[in-house]
Short mmCIF file of C-alpha atoms in Angstrom, two decimals:
data_model
loop_
_atom_site.label_atom_id
_atom_site.label_comp_id
_atom_site.label_asym_id
_atom_site.label_seq_id
_atom_site.Cartn_x
_atom_site.Cartn_y
_atom_site.Cartn_z
CA MET V 278 54.93 114.13 148.15
CA SER V 279 56.41 114.39 151.55
CA HIS V 280 58.10 111.58 153.39
CA ALA V 281 58.95 111.17 157.00
CA ALA V 282 62.52 111.95 157.94
CA PRO V 283 64.58 108.94 159.03
CA ALA V 284 64.89 108.47 162.75
CA SER V 285 68.26 109.10 164.31
CA GLY V 286 70.28 105.97 164.99
CA GLY V 287 69.58 104.35 161.64
CA MET V 288 67.65 101.15 161.06
CA SER V 289 67.15 98.83 163.96
CA ARG V 290 67.42 95.08 163.91
CA PRO V 291 64.74 92.81 165.37
CA GLY V 292 65.22 92.20 169.07
CA ARG V 293 67.41 95.24 169.61
CA THR V 294 66.54 98.61 171.02
CA PRO V 295 67.60 101.51 168.80
CA GLY V 296 70.42 103.43 170.39
CA ALA V 297 71.17 100.69 172.94
CA GLU V 298 74.54 99.98 171.34
CA GLY V 299 75.76 103.49 171.94
CA ARG V 300 77.70 105.69 169.62
CA ALA V 301 81.18 104.40 170.39
CA ALA V 302 83.70 104.75 167.58
CA ASP V 303 84.63 101.07 167.80
CA VAL V 304 81.05 99.83 167.20
CA ARG V 305 80.51 99.13 163.52
CA SER V 306 77.23 98.28 161.90
CA ARG V 307 77.08 95.44 159.46
CA PRO V 308 74.33 94.51 157.06
CA PRO V 309 71.95 91.84 158.28
CA ASP V 310 72.49 88.28 157.09
CA VAL V 311 69.72 87.43 154.64
CA PHE V 312 70.66 83.78 154.17
CA ASP V 313 71.89 81.33 156.76
CA ALA V 314 75.15 79.36 156.67
CA ARG V 315 73.49 76.31 155.12
CA THR V 316 72.27 78.37 152.14
CA HIS V 317 75.75 79.80 151.61
CA ALA V 318 77.29 76.31 151.78
CA ILE V 319 74.85 75.02 149.15
CA ALA V 320 75.48 78.05 146.94
CA ARG V 321 79.24 77.38 147.04
CA ILE V 322 78.52 74.10 145.26
CA VAL V 323 75.53 74.99 143.08
CA PHE V 324 76.90 78.24 141.62
CA PRO V 325 80.07 76.71 140.09
CA VAL V 326 78.10 73.70 138.80
CA VAL V 327 75.50 75.90 137.09
CA LEU V 328 78.19 78.14 135.60
CA GLY V 329 80.07 75.03 134.47
CA LEU V 330 76.97 73.66 132.73
CA ILE V 331 76.41 76.97 130.95
CA TYR V 332 80.08 77.09 129.95
CA GLY V 333 80.01 73.46 128.74
CA PHE V 334 76.87 74.07 126.68
CA TRP V 335 78.45 77.15 125.15
CA ALA V 336 81.67 75.30 124.29
CA ALA V 337 79.76 72.36 122.79
CA ALA V 338 77.58 74.74 120.74
CA ASN V 339 80.68 76.53 119.43
CA ARG V 340 82.32 73.24 118.53
CA ARG V 341 79.43 71.84 116.47
CA PHE V 342 79.09 75.01 114.31
CA GLY V 343 75.29 74.76 114.17
CA GLY V 344 75.33 71.11 113.06
CA PRO V 345 73.52 68.20 114.65
CA ILE V 346 74.00 67.34 118.31
CA THR V 347 75.95 64.10 118.62
CA GLY V 348 76.99 61.92 121.52
CA TRP V 349 80.57 63.12 121.25
CA ASN V 350 79.35 66.70 121.33
CA LEU V 351 77.39 66.00 124.52
CA LEU V 352 80.39 64.27 126.05
CA PHE V 353 82.60 67.23 125.15
CA GLY V 354 80.12 69.64 126.75
CA PHE V 355 79.84 67.67 129.99
CA VAL V 356 83.60 67.14 130.31
CA THR V 357 84.15 70.85 129.68
CA ALA V 358 81.51 71.68 132.30
CA LEU V 359 83.13 69.32 134.81
CA VAL V 360 86.61 70.76 134.32
CA PHE V 361 85.32 74.34 134.50
CA ALA V 362 83.33 73.67 137.68
CA VAL V 363 86.21 71.85 139.43
CA VAL V 364 88.74 74.58 138.61
CA PHE V 365 86.23 77.27 139.61
CA MET V 366 85.56 75.56 142.97
CA ALA V 367 89.30 75.14 143.56
CA LEU V 368 89.84 78.85 142.89
CA LEU V 369 87.00 79.80 145.21
CA LYS V 370 88.65 77.74 147.94
CA LEU V 371 92.34 78.51 147.36
CA ALA V 372 92.57 81.99 145.87
CA PRO V 373 91.41 83.94 148.97
CA ARG V 374 94.34 82.42 150.89
CA MET V 375 96.88 83.93 148.48
CA ARG V 376 98.41 87.38 148.58
CA ARG V 377 96.49 89.98 146.63
CA GLU V 378 98.83 89.94 143.61
CA LEU V 379 98.67 86.16 143.23
CA HIS V 380 94.95 86.21 144.01
CA ALA V 381 94.31 88.58 141.11
CA LEU V 382 96.71 86.67 138.86
CA LEU V 383 94.94 83.34 139.48
CA TRP V 384 91.53 84.76 138.65
CA SER V 385 92.81 86.57 135.56
CA ALA V 386 94.52 83.40 134.32
CA PHE V 387 91.29 81.47 134.84
CA VAL V 388 89.19 84.06 132.99
CA GLY V 389 91.76 84.35 130.18
CA CYS V 390 92.01 80.58 129.73
CA ALA V 391 88.23 80.16 129.84
CA PHE V 392 87.75 82.86 127.23
CA GLY V 393 90.60 81.57 125.07
CA PHE V 394 89.21 78.03 125.15
CA LEU V 395 85.75 79.19 124.08
CA TYR V 396 87.28 81.35 121.37
CA SER V 397 89.43 78.47 120.13
CA GLN V 398 86.30 76.37 119.56
CA SER V 399 85.31 78.70 116.74
CA THR V 400 87.17 78.79 113.44
CA THR V 401 90.31 80.53 114.72
CA THR V 402 93.82 79.24 115.24
CA ALA V 403 95.34 78.61 118.66
CA LEU V 404 97.57 81.67 118.24
CA GLY V 405 94.55 83.84 117.44
CA ALA V 406 92.73 82.55 120.51
CA ALA V 407 95.76 83.22 122.70
CA LEU V 408 96.13 86.74 121.32
CA MET V 409 92.45 87.45 121.92
CA SER V 410 92.52 86.12 125.48
CA LEU V 411 95.56 88.16 126.58
CA PRO V 412 93.72 91.53 126.67
CA ILE V 413 90.81 89.88 128.49
CA ALA V 414 93.17 88.43 131.10
CA ALA V 415 95.03 91.73 131.43
CA ALA V 416 91.82 93.70 131.96
CA THR V 417 90.64 91.12 134.50
CA PHE V 418 93.96 91.38 136.34
CA LEU V 419 93.71 95.17 136.54
CA VAL V 420 90.15 95.11 137.86
CA PHE V 421 90.77 92.33 140.39
CA PHE V 422 94.08 93.74 141.55
CA TYR V 423 92.44 97.11 142.18
CA ARG V 424 89.61 95.39 144.05
CA TYR V 425 91.94 93.33 146.24
CA TYR V 426 94.40 96.21 146.72
CA THR V 427 91.67 98.44 148.09
CA ARG V 428 89.98 95.77 150.24
CA GLU V 429 92.83 93.61 151.56
CA ASP V 430 96.06 94.17 153.43
CA ALA V 431 99.40 93.00 152.01
CA SER V 432 99.03 89.45 153.35
CA GLY V 433 95.59 88.96 151.79
CA ARG V 434 93.36 89.46 154.82
CA ARG V 435 90.23 91.54 154.31
CA ILE V 436 90.33 95.01 155.79
CA ARG V 437 87.43 95.40 158.19
#
């Protein structure tokens, strides 16, 4: 099968003439915005709440060990979901304002604590849960630090 070769100048956006922007070195193309600002604002609330509900359900299921669902188990799940969602929203708001090292450390502490709490709801001791969550937090720190180191300057601003 043969396909047409792409036209020079790349993809055009609606309402713009291809090549009208010129080929100046300072002109950068950016991907088109698929969703508007309102959708992004709603997603900033809905995403942590949905993840919190999933996390709370998972913690409550671990805690009951396959037994019957009780009122206390439901309360535990919803309180866990609330705490998870609030901390997650706070990190989404505050962490990007930190330097890249602290930014990565905050997210790795959050992931390590979240994992350790879920793990502690099974039949392990607190020490076992802490020892299991340390490698998870360390791996998260390495990945996030690399990501922020390659995409931010030293003061935490995104490199454009």
